[in-house]
Amino acid sequence: MHSEKYSLGKTMPRFDAVTKVTGRERYAADYYSDDFLWAGAKRAGVPHARLKGIDIATAKNIPGVVAVLTHKDVKGTNRYGIIRKDESILADSKIHHCGDAVALVLAEDREALRRAIESIAFDYELLPDIFDPEEALKKTAVKVHEDGSAGNIIRHVPVETGTAESAFNECDTVVEAVFEVPRQEHAYLETEAGWAYFDKTGQLVIVVATQTPFRDRFEIAPALGLDMEKIRLIVPYLGGAFGGKDGITLQCLLGLAALHSGGRPVKMWWDREESFLASVKRLPARMYYRLGAKNDGILHALECRLYFDGGAYASLGGEVMTLAAEHAGSAYRIPHVSIKGWCVYTNNPVGGPFRGFGVPQVTAAMEQMVDMLALKIRMDPLEIRRKNIVRQGDTNCVGVTLTQSTGAEECLRVLAEHPLWRKKDTWKKSAAPFKTRGVGIACMAHAMGYPPIVPDVANAKIELTEEGKIRVYAGVVDMGQGNASTYLQMAGEILGQDITGMELVLPDTERTLPSGSSSASRTTYTYGNALIKAANTLKMRIFEKILPLVQRSDVNEFILAPDRVIHTPTGKEVSLKEASRFFSESERVCIDTFTMPVVKGMNDVIYMGPHLIYSYGAHLVYVEIDRLTGEAEVKDYLAVTDAGRVINPQVFEQQIQGAIAQGLGYALYEDYRVDEGVHLTRDLATYIIPTSMDIPEMTSIPVETIEESGPFGMKGAGEIAMSGPLPAVANAIYDACGIRIPRSPFTAEKILMTMQDENRGEVLR
């Protein structure tokens, strides 16, 4: 009995749905054996210090402790990093932030591990420190990394189009404002976890929750002094990541532990407190904006300065800020633009990738600026957006001509015709006593894939097994977004199979092929394109093998159905298992490659070059404010999204809804607090994320433009909806009670205090 055949554009159950909901799916944290060791790190707890000595004598004598390691036990460079190798596996000469690892313990059980970590002492000299990104840019500022020739600058990015300064003189209306957005914690369900051992061939095997298995080996190998070919990473499904596992978390520590475990497997699993202390965060930012328009509402000039706090290590902070700079003008035509961005070192927690990769920060600022401008020239906020929104063939604010699918205008049209927009005034008037209501909107764009100087390549591999199953080897991690299931849906569509006829191999550097990171809204687009090519090759190969069996010569007379091939003129069927007998081992596997198209000849416009393909969105939110408490309650939400053709409506909607929920947390609740480098937010008891009780009814409407370069016409949908909630909520709060709060999140306390002192929230100058 067969399941429903895979079909594009139709909701299909996820391949992993049953195993996950029944608890049978095995995550990185689920690996155990009879004879393994626990590994754990001693964290610094001070933000900036010279490390003078480490006392591990007491720890080594605790019963159950197998080894206590310091930087002296690292045989490699002891340095890793994606762009800059500035982070130590174990601190040697300096401590750069509170989450640095100083020593590594291996123990028989968790209690011995805990006692040993607590007993480790280290001698240090506190150093002058720096915590403000603008202060860190001054020539007199303390250097976080003393060998840095550019001071504390991780990356500086200027973007200039037109003549912004003189263009402001041509504007009839100009608004200026300063916005700050906070540090955000990923708060994934599965904290960092891994399992490592040396196999019989002497290969280091690491089972780990990571978004980047193939790239990780380039960092692990030199840091530990190992041959990269002797490192294998296996990646099961992730229990969430959102960018927080884009790169090394505990892989190097695990590898180091395995090197000193006496051949026993090693397990490392951070608890929530350690995850908060040591993991990367969404970069906080301070953004100075100036926006000018003509009297008819046509945007004419934009100037902004962006200061992103990268924390103690570079990670991908400079690249996050660069994508922010590229999106600083949102989805609008603006002929004169001056954008200057800085990402800087401080002694704060490390900033890194997070869903949206810098775009939510600048969209939060720009979309409030558009509302402020509309107010000043007495124009409807939807109308001013429709006047300026980019269309296919337009030039965006960094000078790229939009040659690919561009559905931003259609998103606004759908929003304008939706009942939530048309009935907003009636809804606002019906507020109960002591309540006030507002409606806010926001537009957004999000680039897909890597920038031009980083080839965005995926290598797909598909196999007809001896049992007649179709096996897809996915080299891109599924961190919960459902991309692996979508791969099966695509291949199943081409090869006529249902879920029972498909098998999946998750990323494994020994079995699957390098296909880039699970990030940048690229996973399904890039790998999907490669898979389509490989699947079509396999399909034709199957038909060609069948021809002699049915004594025919035309491959066009065959179709594939679940478990079988059908010769349509005669109705004769051959099972795939039978067909597989005529394949040699090498013929069973088809491999193909796809490289994402990029903008040509514009790499000098912005660091790494601008993107070619964008997804778009338009959001609307209903917000009700309690005038007695200041609490903002989101009552309804509409998201209209252009992410190309939708392959699986349910998976698409899950991506949009998840991003909205995370975005509402960013807007209303989440603020990872740090005081002079010391973490004040230590666990989920003090870090508030929205629950199901805080999330409103969400309506998601796709605008299915067809992206010609996309697999079956799709574009990326994983990040676009993250950027809308904060500015939409901010604009709704202003609409409700006439206050604009320059620093999010918009907590009840801030709203109440700002309402009590209207001038306190005024940012217009």
Tab-separated table of N, CA and C in Angstrom, residues 50-137:
chain	number	residue	atom	x	y	z
A	50	ARG	N	44.612	39.503	31.668
A	50	ARG	CA	45.834	38.795	31.297
A	50	ARG	C	45.870	37.514	32.116
A	51	LEU	N	45.983	36.381	31.427
A	51	LEU	CA	45.989	35.096	32.111
A	51	LEU	C	47.419	34.779	32.547
A	52	LYS	N	47.614	34.641	33.851
A	52	LYS	CA	48.978	34.463	34.371
A	52	LYS	C	49.270	33.026	34.805
A	53	GLY	N	48.262	32.272	35.105
A	53	GLY	CA	48.502	30.894	35.504
A	53	GLY	C	47.205	30.168	35.780
A	54	ILE	N	47.228	28.823	35.635
A	54	ILE	CA	46.016	28.021	35.866
A	54	ILE	C	46.366	26.897	36.828
A	55	ASP	N	45.615	26.799	37.914
A	55	ASP	CA	45.854	25.774	38.922
A	55	ASP	C	44.848	24.641	38.731
A	56	ILE	N	45.353	23.498	38.229
A	56	ILE	CA	44.462	22.363	37.970
A	56	ILE	C	44.768	21.190	38.897
A	57	ALA	N	45.653	21.401	39.864
A	57	ALA	CA	46.100	20.291	40.717
A	57	ALA	C	44.943	19.668	41.486
A	58	THR	N	44.127	20.491	42.085
A	58	THR	CA	43.012	19.963	42.869
A	58	THR	C	42.039	19.199	41.974
A	59	ALA	N	41.755	19.748	40.845
A	59	ALA	CA	40.804	19.106	39.931
A	59	ALA	C	41.291	17.733	39.492
A	60	LYS	N	42.561	17.605	39.221
A	60	LYS	CA	43.102	16.337	38.722
A	60	LYS	C	42.985	15.217	39.763
A	61	ASN	N	42.950	15.595	41.048
A	61	ASN	CA	42.897	14.586	42.109
A	61	ASN	C	41.488	14.211	42.546
A	62	ILE	N	40.500	14.811	41.940
A	62	ILE	CA	39.112	14.462	42.292
A	62	ILE	C	38.774	13.092	41.705
A	63	PRO	N	38.254	12.176	42.518
A	63	PRO	CA	37.905	10.842	42.006
A	63	PRO	C	36.951	10.938	40.809
A	64	GLY	N	37.261	10.165	39.790
A	64	GLY	CA	36.427	10.170	38.597
A	64	GLY	C	36.920	11.096	37.514
A	65	VAL	N	37.870	11.950	37.848
A	65	VAL	CA	38.418	12.850	36.837
A	65	VAL	C	39.518	12.121	36.067
A	66	VAL	N	39.433	12.128	34.768
A	66	VAL	CA	40.386	11.413	33.912
A	66	VAL	C	41.487	12.335	33.406
A	67	ALA	N	41.135	13.564	33.068
A	67	ALA	CA	42.147	14.501	32.567
A	67	ALA	C	41.663	15.933	32.763
A	68	VAL	N	42.606	16.823	32.981
A	68	VAL	CA	42.323	18.259	33.016
A	68	VAL	C	43.312	18.921	32.067
A	69	LEU	N	42.791	19.600	31.067
A	69	LEU	CA	43.619	20.120	29.982
A	69	LEU	C	43.633	21.641	29.980
A	70	THR	N	44.765	22.198	29.579
A	70	THR	CA	44.865	23.648	29.366
A	70	THR	C	45.400	23.876	27.956
A	71	HIS	N	45.652	25.130	27.633
A	71	HIS	CA	46.149	25.468	26.292
A	71	HIS	C	47.474	24.758	25.998
A	72	LYS	N	48.214	24.375	27.026
A	72	LYS	CA	49.493	23.693	26.801
A	72	LYS	C	49.300	22.308	26.196
A	73	ASP	N	48.083	21.782	26.298
A	73	ASP	CA	47.807	20.444	25.759
A	73	ASP	C	47.315	20.496	24.313
A	74	VAL	N	47.175	21.693	23.766
A	74	VAL	CA	46.706	21.825	22.384
A	74	VAL	C	47.924	21.810	21.467
A	75	LYS	N	47.988	20.844	20.571
A	75	LYS	CA	49.160	20.690	19.710
A	75	LYS	C	49.083	21.531	18.436
A	76	GLY	N	47.940	22.044	18.127
A	76	GLY	CA	47.797	22.857	16.928
A	76	GLY	C	47.974	24.330	17.234
A	77	THR	N	47.367	25.175	16.403
A	77	THR	CA	47.497	26.625	16.572
A	77	THR	C	46.708	27.145	17.756
A	78	ASN	N	45.765	26.366	18.236
A	78	ASN	CA	44.859	26.779	19.314
A	78	ASN	C	43.998	27.970	18.897
A	79	ARG	N	43.865	28.204	17.610
A	79	ARG	CA	43.067	29.335	17.119
A	79	ARG	C	42.081	28.852	16.048
A	80	TYR	N	40.883	29.399	16.096
A	80	TYR	CA	39.916	29.134	15.038
A	80	TYR	C	39.095	30.377	14.783
A	81	GLY	N	38.341	30.335	13.722
A	81	GLY	CA	37.522	31.484	13.311
A	81	GLY	C	37.246	31.356	11.828
A	82	ILE	N	36.128	31.906	11.367
A	82	ILE	CA	35.728	31.726	9.968
A	82	ILE	C	36.482	32.695	9.070
A	83	ILE	N	36.466	33.950	9.427
A	83	ILE	CA	37.163	34.972	8.639
A	83	ILE	C	38.519	35.285	9.271
A	84	ARG	N	38.513	35.497	10.585
A	84	ARG	CA	39.754	35.744	11.320
A	84	ARG	C	39.910	34.647	12.375
A	85	LYS	N	41.073	34.111	12.456
A	85	LYS	CA	41.299	33.081	13.479
A	85	LYS	C	41.770	33.775	14.755
A	86	ASP	N	40.800	34.350	15.454
A	86	ASP	CA	41.104	35.156	16.628
A	86	ASP	C	40.592	34.551	17.931
A	87	GLU	N	39.988	33.364	17.861
A	87	GLU	CA	39.410	32.761	19.060
A	87	GLU	C	40.200	31.525	19.473
A	88	SER	N	40.460	31.388	20.761
A	88	SER	CA	41.231	30.257	21.277
A	88	SER	C	40.304	29.105	21.653
A	89	ILE	N	40.809	27.881	21.451
A	89	ILE	CA	40.083	26.723	22.003
A	89	ILE	C	40.093	26.846	23.525
A	90	LEU	N	41.290	27.026	24.074
A	90	LEU	CA	41.455	27.298	25.504
A	90	LEU	C	42.320	28.547	25.639
A	91	ALA	N	41.871	29.495	26.453
A	91	ALA	CA	42.586	30.762	26.589
A	91	ALA	C	44.046	30.513	26.975
A	92	ASP	N	44.953	31.258	26.334
A	92	ASP	CA	46.364	31.101	26.678
A	92	ASP	C	46.899	32.363	27.343
A	93	SER	N	47.087	33.440	26.578
A	93	SER	CA	47.656	34.628	27.200
A	93	SER	C	46.604	35.610	27.711
A	94	LYS	N	45.445	35.663	27.023
A	94	LYS	CA	44.430	36.663	27.401
A	94	LYS	C	43.024	36.063	27.448
A	95	ILE	N	42.224	36.691	28.264
A	95	ILE	CA	40.781	36.425	28.283
A	95	ILE	C	40.112	37.639	27.650
A	96	HIS	N	39.226	37.377	26.682
A	96	HIS	CA	38.605	38.477	25.938
A	96	HIS	C	37.137	38.723	26.293
A	97	HIS	N	36.489	37.718	26.879
A	97	HIS	CA	35.112	37.923	27.354
A	97	HIS	C	34.774	36.834	28.368
A	98	CYS	N	33.690	37.008	29.060
A	98	CYS	CA	33.364	36.123	30.190
A	98	CYS	C	33.171	34.667	29.779
A	99	GLY	N	32.790	34.430	28.542
A	99	GLY	CA	32.496	33.066	28.115
A	99	GLY	C	33.698	32.286	27.634
A	100	ASP	N	34.891	32.864	27.638
A	100	ASP	CA	36.082	32.133	27.189
A	100	ASP	C	36.282	30.859	28.002
A	101	ALA	N	36.717	29.789	27.320
A	101	ALA	CA	37.062	28.542	28.003
A	101	ALA	C	38.522	28.616	28.438
A	102	VAL	N	38.776	28.270	29.690
A	102	VAL	CA	40.132	28.349	30.238
A	102	VAL	C	40.741	26.952	30.409
A	103	ALA	N	39.928	25.982	30.751
A	103	ALA	CA	40.420	24.614	30.935
A	103	ALA	C	39.327	23.633	30.533
A	104	LEU	N	39.749	22.409	30.221
A	104	LEU	CA	38.810	21.375	29.781
A	104	LEU	C	38.987	20.140	30.665
A	105	VAL	N	37.893	19.621	31.176
A	105	VAL	CA	37.921	18.474	32.092
A	105	VAL	C	37.250	17.274	31.435
A	106	LEU	N	37.844	16.090	31.620
A	106	LEU	CA	37.220	14.830	31.219
A	106	LEU	C	36.978	14.017	32.475
A	107	ALA	N	35.760	13.512	32.616
A	107	ALA	CA	35.418	12.801	33.854
A	107	ALA	C	34.463	11.654	33.571
A	108	GLU	N	34.411	10.743	34.541
A	108	GLU	CA	33.571	9.549	34.393
A	108	GLU	C	32.081	9.880	34.487
A	109	ASP	N	31.741	10.912	35.233
A	109	ASP	CA	30.326	11.257	35.396
A	109	ASP	C	30.201	12.774	35.557
A	110	ARG	N	28.969	13.235	35.540
A	110	ARG	CA	28.726	14.680	35.552
A	110	ARG	C	29.028	15.306	36.903
A	111	GLU	N	28.870	14.547	37.984
A	111	GLU	CA	29.156	15.105	39.292
A	111	GLU	C	30.653	15.366	39.451
A	112	ALA	N	31.468	14.384	39.063
A	112	ALA	CA	32.918	14.598	39.112
A	112	ALA	C	33.318	15.750	38.198
A	113	LEU	N	32.663	15.833	37.060
A	113	LEU	CA	32.945	16.925	36.118
A	113	LEU	C	32.646	18.274	36.771
A	114	ARG	N	31.499	18.367	37.412
A	114	ARG	CA	31.111	19.641	38.048
A	114	ARG	C	32.092	20.025	39.149
A	115	ARG	N	32.445	19.073	39.997
A	115	ARG	CA	33.356	19.373	41.110
A	115	ARG	C	34.729	19.805	40.581
A	116	ALA	N	35.190	19.146	39.549
A	116	ALA	CA	36.503	19.483	39.000
A	116	ALA	C	36.508	20.889	38.400
A	117	ILE	N	35.464	21.206	37.655
A	117	ILE	CA	35.392	22.543	37.035
A	117	ILE	C	35.370	23.621	38.117
A	118	GLU	N	34.606	23.374	39.175
A	118	GLU	CA	34.519	24.368	40.252
A	118	GLU	C	35.847	24.537	40.982
A	119	SER	N	36.671	23.497	41.004
A	119	SER	CA	37.921	23.564	41.778
A	119	SER	C	39.068	24.215	41.008
A	120	ILE	N	38.887	24.412	39.719
A	120	ILE	CA	39.970	25.017	38.925
A	120	ILE	C	40.062	26.510	39.246
A	121	ALA	N	41.266	26.941	39.550
A	121	ALA	CA	41.497	28.366	39.807
A	121	ALA	C	42.516	28.891	38.798
A	122	PHE	N	42.383	30.159	38.479
A	122	PHE	CA	43.401	30.740	37.587
A	122	PHE	C	43.769	32.133	38.068
A	123	ASP	N	45.028	32.446	37.861
A	123	ASP	CA	45.577	33.730	38.280
A	123	ASP	C	45.514	34.683	37.090
A	124	TYR	N	44.974	35.867	37.315
A	124	TYR	CA	44.834	36.790	36.205
A	124	TYR	C	44.979	38.226	36.669
A	125	GLU	N	45.297	39.072	35.690
A	125	GLU	CA	45.396	40.511	35.931
A	125	GLU	C	44.314	41.188	35.097
A	126	LEU	N	43.383	41.840	35.760
A	126	LEU	CA	42.321	42.519	35.017
A	126	LEU	C	42.903	43.619	34.137
A	127	LEU	N	42.381	43.738	32.930
A	127	LEU	CA	42.847	44.753	31.979
A	127	LEU	C	41.752	45.787	31.757
A	128	PRO	N	42.134	46.993	31.359
A	128	PRO	CA	41.108	47.971	30.975
A	128	PRO	C	40.234	47.369	29.878
A	129	ASP	N	38.966	47.722	29.869
A	129	ASP	CA	38.056	47.073	28.941
A	129	ASP	C	37.249	48.102	28.167
A	130	ILE	N	36.487	47.621	27.207
A	130	ILE	CA	35.696	48.503	26.347
A	130	ILE	C	34.377	47.791	26.013
A	131	PHE	N	33.283	48.531	26.128
A	131	PHE	CA	31.973	47.886	25.952
A	131	PHE	C	31.050	48.618	24.967
A	132	ASP	N	31.376	49.844	24.618
A	132	ASP	CA	30.507	50.608	23.720
A	132	ASP	C	31.133	50.633	22.322
A	133	PRO	N	30.369	50.279	21.297
A	133	PRO	CA	30.971	50.180	19.953
A	133	PRO	C	31.498	51.506	19.412
A	134	GLU	N	30.830	52.605	19.716
A	134	GLU	CA	31.346	53.889	19.224
A	134	GLU	C	32.602	54.305	19.998
A	135	GLU	N	32.607	54.055	21.301
A	135	GLU	CA	33.808	54.355	22.089
A	135	GLU	C	34.977	53.494	21.622
A	136	ALA	N	34.672	52.267	21.215
A	136	ALA	CA	35.732	51.341	20.791
A	136	ALA	C	36.436	51.795	19.519
A	137	LEU	N	35.805	52.705	18.771
A	137	LEU	CA	36.404	53.195	17.528
A	137	LEU	C	37.416	54.313	17.765
